[in-house]
Amino acid sequence: MEDLIRYAPDLALGFLENIKLSIVGAITSLILGTILVAMRVSPTPVLRVAGTFYVNVIRNTPLTLVLAFSALGLSDQLGLVFSAEPRINSFWIVAMGLSAYTAAFVCEALRSGINTVPLGQAEAARAIGLTFMQSLRMIILPQAFRAVVAPLGSVMIAMIKNTTVAVAGGFAAESAANMKESFDQVGASIPIFLGIVVAFMAVTLPVGWFTGRLARRLAVAR
Amino acid sequence: MTENGDATPLVQLENVNKHFGSLHVLKDINLTVSRGEVLVVIGPSGGGKSTLCRTINRLETIDGGRIVFDGNVLPAEGKGLARLRSEVGMVFQSFNLFAHKTIRENVTLGPTKVRGIARDAADKRAMELLERVGIASQADKYPAQLSGGQQQRVAIARALAMDPKMILFDEPTSALDPEMVQEVLDVMIGLARDGMTMMVVTHEMGFARRAAHRVVFMADGQIAEENTPDEFFTNAQTDRARDFLSKILTH
């Protein structure tokens, strides 16, 4: 227990990084995922193929490899640099990799939501003269989002927990990495381990509860 | 016979052909719809009536021939097609009101987003139209809270809000409980009296007799017969039409 107290400030600072990664990841992956799903259902074959290719490649690649590629390939080899400060740079590299990875899952959740919207909704939208993008934005996606709030919650929970592999992308300042460091110094400590588990649950349980409630409130009556 | 003095037909289909895979659903269709005309399309299921109706705003593409609307061949895609669709109202069998929007929003969406009309003006016009179809008191409800007949009347108001040159009705009463059919037909008869150009795919013979200027009988992807309602119902020329009428009118 005293190990936990001794390392608590360190772990808390690390956990704050998990939260920051989660927030950036949630916003960016939702935006990217929406763009991806628009590509996947668009009438333009090139966009459809590109969207499908992206989702199938990224979704089936382990996250640690996506993050390693972001750090080694994109940053070191291709010179993608967000900041001269290594710690800040690696934060954004990981945030980008995590968002790119999670976006594939957001896209697929949304696509299953689009499949719940009856075809007649799209036909009615086209029949009053809305363009493809207008009907997607005003009619199809709003109903699709409402249908998949709960599954999107699961995607977000997975994403929050995935912030603990950030070290694969060269970012070692988050709580799981700090935990490992403390274990190296004082040996494995169950209280430290449980402390981090509880911290994550304190974030992810409300996300699940909130998205579950939201899903019921937003459900579209047909 | 036209009210605004323009003698060219509003819609002209020339040798229109359409296949669904190996099924030839529209076979060399030639048909014109004049301005202000109410055209009723009847015939057995699977005969191509709905498909014909849906080709006019290109919800169904065609494989051959051409369709001219108001002097222009139907645009294939893009902004031109969207503009054409905004000028052709459509009422569906299953209503297809936007499920996540209120009744008022359903009616104002097209005018504000497609036509760029100011929200206030669109709201005012929407309320007038909802008044006309008898749903004004339900304006802030969602579609699922309304009966089928009410939803279909909203769908008609939604089509009218675009000030269309024509409205297509694709079996507008087929999904309704029997007691709600008349309220929808009454609205449609009112529109016909006001001179709206209408193409109506329906099994409602009463509507055809009362409101139609012309009846087109379709079977097996072809127009088998075209006539005035009186002539058609009392003196059908083809065996196919007589057979169809005997099945639906005798009971």
Short mmCIF file of C-alpha atoms in Angstrom, two decimals:
data_model
loop_
_atom_site.label_atom_id
_atom_site.label_comp_id
_atom_site.label_asym_id
_atom_site.label_seq_id
_atom_site.Cartn_x
_atom_site.Cartn_y
_atom_site.Cartn_z
CA MET A 1 0.00 0.00 0.00
CA GLU A 2 2.81 2.39 0.81
CA ASP A 3 4.20 1.71 -2.67
CA LEU A 4 0.98 3.01 -4.10
CA ILE A 5 1.14 6.12 -1.95
CA ARG A 6 4.79 6.70 -2.81
CA TYR A 7 4.20 6.41 -6.55
CA ALA A 8 0.74 7.98 -6.59
CA PRO A 9 1.81 11.42 -7.88
CA ASP A 10 3.81 9.81 -10.67
CA LEU A 11 1.00 7.46 -11.59
CA ALA A 12 -1.57 10.25 -11.44
CA LEU A 13 0.47 12.39 -13.80
CA GLY A 14 0.76 9.39 -16.11
CA PHE A 15 -2.95 8.78 -15.92
CA LEU A 16 -3.55 12.40 -16.91
CA GLU A 17 -1.66 11.62 -20.12
CA ASN A 18 -3.97 8.65 -20.71
CA ILE A 19 -6.91 11.02 -20.36
CA LYS A 20 -5.38 13.58 -22.72
CA LEU A 21 -4.69 10.89 -25.31
CA SER A 22 -8.26 9.65 -24.89
CA ILE A 23 -9.78 13.07 -25.46
CA VAL A 24 -7.72 13.79 -28.55
CA GLY A 25 -8.32 10.23 -29.76
CA ALA A 26 -12.09 10.44 -29.26
CA ILE A 27 -12.49 13.71 -31.13
CA THR A 28 -10.15 12.86 -33.98
CA SER A 29 -11.32 9.27 -34.46
CA LEU A 30 -14.98 10.31 -34.56
CA ILE A 31 -14.23 12.91 -37.24
CA LEU A 32 -11.96 10.56 -39.23
CA GLY A 33 -14.40 7.67 -38.86
CA THR A 34 -17.24 9.83 -40.19
CA ILE A 35 -15.16 10.83 -43.20
CA LEU A 36 -14.25 7.18 -43.78
CA VAL A 37 -17.86 6.02 -43.67
CA ALA A 38 -18.87 8.80 -46.06
CA MET A 39 -16.20 7.44 -48.42
CA ARG A 40 -17.39 3.86 -47.98
CA VAL A 41 -21.01 4.64 -48.90
CA SER A 42 -20.27 7.31 -51.52
CA PRO A 43 -21.34 6.84 -55.14
CA THR A 44 -17.73 7.40 -56.30
CA PRO A 45 -15.97 4.01 -56.75
CA VAL A 46 -12.48 5.41 -56.11
CA LEU A 47 -13.52 6.76 -52.70
CA ARG A 48 -15.32 3.53 -51.83
CA VAL A 49 -12.26 1.43 -52.68
CA ALA A 50 -9.92 3.77 -50.77
CA GLY A 51 -12.16 3.73 -47.69
CA THR A 52 -12.56 -0.04 -47.74
CA PHE A 53 -8.83 -0.56 -48.20
CA TYR A 54 -7.97 1.74 -45.30
CA VAL A 55 -10.44 0.11 -42.92
CA ASN A 56 -9.41 -3.43 -43.78
CA VAL A 57 -5.70 -2.71 -43.45
CA ILE A 58 -5.84 -0.67 -40.26
CA ARG A 59 -8.50 -2.73 -38.49
CA ASN A 60 -6.54 -5.91 -39.01
CA THR A 61 -3.16 -4.53 -37.94
CA PRO A 62 -2.24 -4.80 -34.23
CA LEU A 63 -2.32 -1.37 -32.56
CA THR A 64 1.25 -1.71 -31.32
CA LEU A 65 2.39 -2.07 -34.94
CA VAL A 66 0.31 0.92 -36.04
CA LEU A 67 1.93 2.98 -33.28
CA ALA A 68 5.41 1.67 -34.04
CA PHE A 69 4.91 2.50 -37.69
CA SER A 70 3.70 6.00 -36.77
CA ALA A 71 6.84 6.59 -34.71
CA LEU A 72 9.46 4.81 -36.79
CA GLY A 73 8.00 5.11 -40.26
CA LEU A 74 6.09 8.37 -40.35
CA SER A 75 8.08 10.34 -37.82
CA ASP A 76 11.66 9.07 -38.04
CA GLN A 77 11.79 8.03 -41.70
CA LEU A 78 9.37 10.41 -43.38
CA GLY A 79 10.02 13.33 -41.09
CA LEU A 80 6.53 13.94 -39.71
CA VAL A 81 7.28 16.10 -36.69
CA PHE A 82 4.70 17.79 -34.48
CA SER A 83 7.10 19.39 -32.05
CA ALA A 84 10.85 19.79 -31.45
CA GLU A 85 10.27 18.63 -27.88
CA PRO A 86 10.52 14.78 -28.08
CA ARG A 87 7.95 14.14 -25.35
CA ILE A 88 5.34 16.40 -26.98
CA ASN A 89 6.18 15.04 -30.41
CA SER A 90 5.73 11.44 -29.30
CA PHE A 91 2.44 12.35 -27.61
CA TRP A 92 1.02 13.60 -30.91
CA ILE A 93 2.50 10.72 -32.90
CA VAL A 94 0.71 8.31 -30.59
CA ALA A 95 -2.49 10.37 -30.61
CA MET A 96 -2.43 10.29 -34.40
CA GLY A 97 -1.75 6.54 -34.59
CA LEU A 98 -4.42 5.80 -32.00
CA SER A 99 -6.96 7.99 -33.84
CA ALA A 100 -6.13 6.44 -37.20
CA TYR A 101 -6.59 2.99 -35.67
CA THR A 102 -9.80 3.77 -33.78
CA ALA A 103 -11.30 5.58 -36.78
CA ALA A 104 -11.52 2.26 -38.63
CA PHE A 105 -13.70 0.87 -35.84
CA VAL A 106 -15.79 4.07 -35.65
CA CYS A 107 -16.33 3.80 -39.41
CA GLU A 108 -17.56 0.23 -39.16
CA ALA A 109 -19.86 1.01 -36.22
CA LEU A 110 -21.35 3.90 -38.19
CA ARG A 111 -21.70 1.76 -41.29
CA SER A 112 -23.75 -0.77 -39.37
CA GLY A 113 -25.84 2.21 -38.19
CA ILE A 114 -26.38 3.33 -41.77
CA ASN A 115 -27.67 -0.15 -42.53
CA THR A 116 -30.42 0.34 -39.95
CA VAL A 117 -31.74 3.43 -41.77
CA PRO A 118 -34.47 2.32 -44.19
CA LEU A 119 -33.71 2.89 -47.87
CA GLY A 120 -36.87 4.99 -48.12
CA GLN A 121 -35.23 7.71 -45.99
CA ALA A 122 -32.50 8.19 -48.58
CA GLU A 123 -35.02 8.04 -51.43
CA ALA A 124 -37.19 10.67 -49.81
CA ALA A 125 -34.15 12.87 -49.25
CA ARG A 126 -33.13 12.57 -52.89
CA ALA A 127 -36.71 13.09 -54.03
CA ILE A 128 -36.89 16.57 -52.47
CA GLY A 129 -33.65 17.52 -54.24
CA LEU A 130 -31.01 17.04 -51.55
CA THR A 131 -27.59 16.17 -52.98
CA PHE A 132 -25.80 13.01 -51.85
CA MET A 133 -23.72 14.90 -49.29
CA GLN A 134 -26.75 16.80 -47.97
CA SER A 135 -28.82 13.67 -47.52
CA LEU A 136 -25.90 11.90 -45.86
CA ARG A 137 -25.33 14.84 -43.50
CA MET A 138 -28.93 15.74 -42.69
CA ILE A 139 -30.85 12.49 -42.99
CA ILE A 140 -28.71 9.36 -43.02
CA LEU A 141 -25.81 10.03 -40.61
CA PRO A 142 -27.91 11.63 -37.84
CA GLN A 143 -30.11 8.52 -37.77
CA ALA A 144 -27.10 6.20 -38.10
CA PHE A 145 -25.33 7.91 -35.17
CA ARG A 146 -28.38 7.55 -32.97
CA ALA A 147 -28.58 3.85 -33.79
CA VAL A 148 -24.98 3.15 -32.79
CA VAL A 149 -24.39 5.35 -29.74
CA ALA A 150 -23.97 2.29 -27.51
CA PRO A 151 -21.55 0.42 -29.83
CA LEU A 152 -19.61 3.67 -30.31
CA GLY A 153 -19.37 3.79 -26.52
CA SER A 154 -17.68 0.37 -26.62
CA VAL A 155 -15.28 1.59 -29.28
CA MET A 156 -14.42 4.59 -27.10
CA ILE A 157 -13.89 2.39 -24.02
CA ALA A 158 -11.53 0.17 -26.02
CA MET A 159 -9.73 3.29 -27.24
CA ILE A 160 -9.30 4.67 -23.71
CA LYS A 161 -7.73 1.39 -22.58
CA ASN A 162 -5.58 1.29 -25.73
CA THR A 163 -3.82 4.45 -24.55
CA THR A 164 -1.80 2.13 -22.28
CA VAL A 165 0.23 0.80 -25.22
CA ALA A 166 1.42 4.31 -26.12
CA VAL A 167 4.97 3.25 -25.34
CA ALA A 168 4.92 1.28 -28.62
CA GLY A 169 4.83 4.67 -30.30
CA GLY A 170 7.63 6.05 -28.18
CA PHE A 171 5.47 7.81 -25.60
CA ALA A 172 6.46 6.51 -22.16
CA ALA A 173 4.87 9.05 -19.86
CA GLU A 174 1.48 7.40 -19.32
CA SER A 175 0.33 5.41 -16.29
CA ALA A 176 0.95 1.83 -17.49
CA ALA A 177 4.52 2.71 -18.43
CA ASN A 178 4.94 4.43 -15.05
CA MET A 179 3.57 1.33 -13.36
CA LYS A 180 6.08 -0.87 -15.12
CA GLU A 181 8.85 1.51 -14.09
CA SER A 182 7.76 1.39 -10.46
CA PHE A 183 7.68 -2.43 -10.60
CA ASP A 184 11.23 -2.40 -11.89
CA GLN A 185 12.25 -0.42 -8.84
CA VAL A 186 10.22 -1.96 -5.98
CA GLY A 187 8.91 -5.19 -7.45
CA ALA A 188 5.38 -5.95 -8.54
CA SER A 189 2.86 -4.28 -6.30
CA ILE A 190 -0.78 -5.40 -6.28
CA PRO A 191 -2.03 -2.09 -4.80
CA ILE A 192 -0.40 -0.10 -7.61
CA PHE A 193 -1.84 -2.48 -10.15
CA LEU A 194 -5.33 -2.28 -8.66
CA GLY A 195 -5.04 1.48 -8.28
CA ILE A 196 -4.58 1.88 -12.02
CA VAL A 197 -7.37 -0.58 -12.79
CA VAL A 198 -9.72 1.43 -10.57
CA ALA A 199 -8.61 4.68 -12.21
CA PHE A 200 -9.46 3.32 -15.65
CA MET A 201 -12.77 1.93 -14.50
CA ALA A 202 -13.61 5.31 -12.98
CA VAL A 203 -13.46 6.70 -16.53
CA THR A 204 -14.71 3.82 -18.66
CA LEU A 205 -17.69 2.75 -16.55
CA PRO A 206 -19.31 6.22 -16.79
CA VAL A 207 -18.63 6.27 -20.53
CA GLY A 208 -20.52 2.99 -20.87
CA TRP A 209 -23.33 4.12 -18.60
CA PHE A 210 -23.67 7.51 -20.28
CA THR A 211 -23.65 6.16 -23.85
CA GLY A 212 -26.18 3.51 -22.84
CA ARG A 213 -28.53 6.14 -21.51
CA LEU A 214 -27.93 8.41 -24.49
CA ALA A 215 -28.69 5.53 -26.85
CA ARG A 216 -32.11 5.04 -25.25
CA ARG A 217 -32.87 8.77 -25.27
CA LEU A 218 -31.82 9.33 -28.87
CA ALA A 219 -33.38 6.19 -30.35
CA VAL A 220 -35.38 7.04 -33.47
CA ALA A 221 -38.97 5.82 -33.27
CA ARG A 222 -40.16 4.26 -36.52
CA MET B 1 -56.57 21.79 -72.12
CA THR B 2 -53.61 23.39 -70.36
CA GLU B 3 -54.10 26.07 -67.81
CA ASN B 4 -50.95 28.08 -68.25
CA GLY B 5 -51.15 28.12 -72.01
CA ASP B 6 -48.05 26.05 -72.61
CA ALA B 7 -48.96 23.29 -75.02
CA THR B 8 -45.75 21.23 -74.78
CA PRO B 9 -46.15 18.16 -72.58
CA LEU B 10 -44.60 18.33 -69.13
CA VAL B 11 -43.29 14.77 -69.29
CA GLN B 12 -42.43 12.77 -72.36
CA LEU B 13 -41.20 9.18 -72.26
CA GLU B 14 -39.79 7.88 -75.54
CA ASN B 15 -39.09 4.18 -76.04
CA VAL B 16 -38.11 3.76 -72.41
CA ASN B 17 -36.67 0.37 -71.50
CA LYS B 18 -35.57 -0.97 -68.16
CA HIS B 19 -34.30 -4.33 -66.94
CA PHE B 20 -33.83 -5.74 -63.46
CA GLY B 21 -31.25 -8.38 -64.30
CA SER B 22 -32.93 -10.65 -66.82
CA LEU B 23 -36.39 -9.26 -66.07
CA HIS B 24 -37.57 -6.76 -68.67
CA VAL B 25 -39.72 -4.49 -66.48
CA LEU B 26 -40.35 -1.60 -68.89
CA LYS B 27 -40.75 -2.43 -72.57
CA ASP B 28 -40.66 0.43 -75.07
CA ILE B 29 -42.78 2.77 -73.01
CA ASN B 30 -44.09 5.83 -74.84
CA LEU B 31 -46.13 8.18 -72.73
CA THR B 32 -46.75 11.89 -72.33
CA VAL B 33 -48.18 13.79 -69.41
CA SER B 34 -49.65 17.21 -70.14
CA ARG B 35 -49.52 20.17 -67.80
CA GLY B 36 -52.37 20.02 -65.32
CA GLU B 37 -53.23 16.46 -66.21
CA VAL B 38 -54.08 13.80 -63.66
CA LEU B 39 -52.87 10.46 -64.95
CA VAL B 40 -53.73 7.26 -63.13
CA VAL B 41 -51.63 4.16 -63.73
CA ILE B 42 -53.28 0.89 -62.82
CA GLY B 43 -52.56 -2.75 -63.46
CA PRO B 44 -51.57 -6.02 -61.83
CA SER B 45 -48.66 -6.24 -59.37
CA GLY B 46 -45.27 -6.65 -60.98
CA GLY B 47 -46.48 -4.99 -64.15
CA GLY B 48 -44.00 -2.12 -63.94
CA LYS B 49 -46.27 0.68 -62.64
CA SER B 50 -44.10 1.74 -59.72
CA THR B 51 -40.93 1.43 -61.74
CA LEU B 52 -42.43 3.66 -64.42
CA CYS B 53 -43.38 6.24 -61.82
CA ARG B 54 -39.93 6.18 -60.26
CA THR B 55 -38.09 6.68 -63.57
CA ILE B 56 -39.56 10.17 -63.89
CA ASN B 57 -37.46 11.57 -61.02
CA ARG B 58 -34.74 9.03 -61.76
CA LEU B 59 -35.02 7.07 -58.54
CA GLU B 60 -34.83 4.30 -61.13
CA THR B 61 -32.37 4.69 -63.99
CA ILE B 62 -33.37 3.53 -67.47
CA ASP B 63 -31.47 1.33 -69.90
CA GLY B 64 -32.81 2.73 -73.13
CA GLY B 65 -34.90 5.53 -74.60
CA ARG B 66 -35.21 8.94 -73.06
CA ILE B 67 -37.32 10.96 -70.68
CA VAL B 68 -37.91 14.66 -71.24
CA PHE B 69 -39.18 16.76 -68.35
CA ASP B 70 -40.32 20.32 -69.01
CA GLY B 71 -38.32 20.48 -72.24
CA ASN B 72 -35.09 18.96 -70.94
CA VAL B 73 -33.78 15.40 -71.00
CA LEU B 74 -33.41 14.14 -67.42
CA PRO B 75 -29.92 14.90 -66.09
CA ALA B 76 -28.00 11.75 -65.19
CA GLU B 77 -26.47 12.94 -61.92
CA GLY B 78 -25.16 15.78 -59.82
CA LYS B 79 -26.64 19.21 -59.22
CA GLY B 80 -28.77 19.06 -62.36
CA LEU B 81 -30.47 15.90 -61.17
CA ALA B 82 -31.00 17.32 -57.67
CA ARG B 83 -32.61 20.40 -59.24
CA LEU B 84 -34.92 18.25 -61.35
CA ARG B 85 -35.96 16.23 -58.31
CA SER B 86 -36.76 19.41 -56.42
CA GLU B 87 -39.27 20.21 -59.16
CA VAL B 88 -40.94 16.80 -59.08
CA GLY B 89 -42.69 15.93 -55.84
CA MET B 90 -42.90 12.32 -54.77
CA VAL B 91 -45.23 10.57 -52.37
CA PHE B 92 -44.22 7.02 -51.43
CA GLN B 93 -46.24 4.00 -50.43
CA SER B 94 -44.43 3.85 -47.07
CA PHE B 95 -44.54 7.66 -46.47
CA ASN B 96 -40.79 7.88 -45.78
CA LEU B 97 -41.07 10.90 -43.52
CA PHE B 98 -37.69 11.76 -41.98
CA ALA B 99 -37.98 9.80 -38.74
CA HIS B 100 -35.66 11.99 -36.63
CA LYS B 101 -37.31 15.28 -37.59
CA THR B 102 -40.58 16.83 -36.48
CA ILE B 103 -43.50 17.18 -38.85
CA ARG B 104 -42.71 20.87 -39.33
CA GLU B 105 -39.03 20.14 -40.01
CA ASN B 106 -40.02 17.47 -42.52
CA VAL B 107 -41.92 20.11 -44.49
CA THR B 108 -39.37 22.93 -44.16
CA LEU B 109 -36.20 20.94 -44.85
CA GLY B 110 -36.47 21.04 -48.65
CA PRO B 111 -37.42 24.71 -48.93
CA THR B 112 -34.63 25.87 -46.58
CA LYS B 113 -31.82 23.52 -47.66
CA VAL B 114 -32.57 23.06 -51.34
CA ARG B 115 -34.26 26.33 -52.25
CA GLY B 116 -32.50 28.53 -49.72
CA ILE B 117 -35.73 30.04 -48.40
CA ALA B 118 -35.47 31.82 -45.02
CA ARG B 119 -36.53 29.77 -42.00
CA ASP B 120 -39.40 32.14 -41.05
CA ALA B 121 -40.92 32.12 -44.51
CA ALA B 122 -40.52 28.34 -44.78
CA ASP B 123 -42.17 27.85 -41.38
CA LYS B 124 -45.09 30.04 -42.34
CA ARG B 125 -45.59 28.21 -45.62
CA ALA B 126 -45.24 24.84 -43.88
CA MET B 127 -47.99 25.74 -41.45
CA GLU B 128 -50.26 26.81 -44.32
CA LEU B 129 -49.68 23.50 -46.06
CA LEU B 130 -50.15 21.48 -42.89
CA GLU B 131 -53.37 23.42 -42.35
CA ARG B 132 -54.45 22.49 -45.85
CA VAL B 133 -53.89 18.78 -45.25
CA GLY B 134 -55.40 19.02 -41.75
CA ILE B 135 -52.32 18.28 -39.60
CA ALA B 136 -51.37 21.76 -38.35
CA SER B 137 -52.01 20.82 -34.72
CA GLN B 138 -49.44 18.00 -34.93
CA ALA B 139 -46.60 20.15 -36.31
CA ASP B 140 -44.21 19.54 -33.42
CA LYS B 141 -44.69 15.79 -33.17
CA TYR B 142 -42.47 13.15 -34.72
CA PRO B 143 -43.66 10.96 -37.62
CA ALA B 144 -43.94 7.80 -35.48
CA GLN B 145 -46.51 9.57 -33.27
CA LEU B 146 -48.92 10.02 -36.19
CA SER B 147 -51.27 7.55 -37.85
CA GLY B 148 -50.48 6.28 -41.32
CA GLY B 149 -53.08 8.52 -42.92
CA GLN B 150 -51.71 11.56 -41.11
CA GLN B 151 -48.16 10.68 -42.10
CA GLN B 152 -49.13 10.36 -45.72
CA ARG B 153 -50.86 13.75 -45.64
CA VAL B 154 -47.66 15.23 -44.18
CA ALA B 155 -45.74 13.58 -47.02
CA ILE B 156 -48.05 15.36 -49.47
CA ALA B 157 -47.44 18.66 -47.66
CA ARG B 158 -43.70 18.00 -47.83
CA ALA B 159 -43.95 17.50 -51.59
CA LEU B 160 -46.11 20.62 -52.01
CA ALA B 161 -43.65 22.75 -50.02
CA MET B 162 -41.22 22.55 -52.94
CA ASP B 163 -43.84 24.09 -55.29
CA PRO B 164 -43.32 21.18 -57.68
CA LYS B 165 -44.34 21.21 -61.31
CA MET B 166 -45.70 17.71 -60.83
CA ILE B 167 -46.24 15.17 -58.06
CA LEU B 168 -45.68 11.44 -58.44
CA PHE B 169 -47.78 9.20 -56.19
CA ASP B 170 -46.44 5.66 -55.87
CA GLU B 171 -49.32 3.64 -54.39
CA PRO B 172 -50.02 6.31 -51.77
CA THR B 173 -52.82 4.44 -50.02
CA SER B 174 -51.62 0.83 -50.29
CA ALA B 175 -49.95 0.78 -46.86
CA LEU B 176 -52.88 2.42 -45.07
CA ASP B 177 -55.56 0.94 -42.86
CA PRO B 178 -58.87 1.05 -44.77
CA GLU B 179 -60.39 3.79 -42.63
CA MET B 180 -57.50 6.14 -43.43
CA VAL B 181 -57.57 5.77 -47.19
CA GLN B 182 -60.27 8.34 -47.76
CA GLU B 183 -58.59 11.17 -45.86
CA VAL B 184 -55.55 10.84 -48.13
CA LEU B 185 -57.64 10.52 -51.28
CA ASP B 186 -59.58 13.65 -50.30
CA VAL B 187 -56.37 15.64 -50.18
CA MET B 188 -55.34 14.22 -53.55
CA ILE B 189 -58.70 15.03 -55.11
CA GLY B 190 -58.30 18.59 -53.82
CA LEU B 191 -54.91 18.84 -55.50
CA ALA B 192 -56.31 17.50 -58.76
CA ARG B 193 -59.07 20.12 -58.67
CA ASP B 194 -56.46 22.84 -58.13
CA GLY B 195 -54.78 21.82 -61.36
CA MET B 196 -51.69 20.01 -60.05
CA THR B 197 -50.07 17.70 -62.59
CA MET B 198 -50.17 14.25 -61.05
CA MET B 199 -49.13 10.74 -61.94
CA VAL B 200 -50.81 8.32 -59.57
CA VAL B 201 -50.05 4.63 -59.33
CA THR B 202 -52.98 3.23 -57.42
CA HIS B 203 -55.52 0.49 -56.97
CA GLU B 204 -58.18 3.01 -55.91
CA MET B 205 -60.64 2.83 -58.76
CA GLY B 206 -62.89 5.35 -57.04
CA PHE B 207 -60.13 7.94 -57.20
CA ALA B 208 -59.45 7.10 -60.84
CA ARG B 209 -63.10 7.62 -61.75
CA ARG B 210 -63.47 10.85 -59.79
CA ALA B 211 -60.21 12.67 -60.40
CA ALA B 212 -58.32 11.19 -63.34
CA HIS B 213 -58.27 12.71 -66.80
CA ARG B 214 -56.72 9.59 -68.25
CA VAL B 215 -56.10 6.02 -67.18
CA VAL B 216 -53.08 4.02 -68.29
CA PHE B 217 -53.29 0.26 -67.86
CA MET B 218 -49.93 -1.45 -67.49
CA ALA B 219 -49.21 -5.16 -67.56
CA ASP B 220 -46.04 -7.16 -68.17
CA GLY B 221 -43.94 -4.04 -68.58
CA GLN B 222 -46.06 -2.58 -71.34
CA ILE B 223 -48.78 0.00 -71.62
CA ALA B 224 -51.63 -2.22 -72.68
CA GLU B 225 -54.30 0.44 -72.85
CA GLU B 226 -54.80 4.19 -72.44
CA ASN B 227 -58.20 5.77 -72.15
CA THR B 228 -60.49 8.14 -70.30
CA PRO B 229 -61.65 6.69 -66.97
CA ASP B 230 -65.27 6.32 -68.16
CA GLU B 231 -64.31 4.52 -71.33
CA PHE B 232 -61.75 2.36 -69.57
CA PHE B 233 -63.98 1.18 -66.77
CA THR B 234 -67.10 0.60 -68.87
CA ASN B 235 -65.59 -0.42 -72.17
CA ALA B 236 -62.03 -1.70 -71.86
CA GLN B 237 -60.55 -2.62 -75.20
CA THR B 238 -58.05 -5.35 -74.32
CA ASP B 239 -58.67 -8.77 -72.83
CA ARG B 240 -55.92 -8.20 -70.29
CA ALA B 241 -57.61 -5.05 -68.97
CA ARG B 242 -61.09 -6.64 -68.97
CA ASP B 243 -59.69 -9.61 -67.06
CA PHE B 244 -58.02 -7.31 -64.52
CA LEU B 245 -61.14 -5.20 -64.07
CA SER B 246 -63.37 -8.24 -63.62
CA LYS B 247 -61.16 -9.34 -60.75
CA ILE B 248 -61.18 -6.07 -58.87
CA LEU B 249 -64.62 -4.64 -59.60
CA THR B 250 -66.89 -7.59 -59.04
CA HIS B 251 -66.71 -7.62 -55.26
#
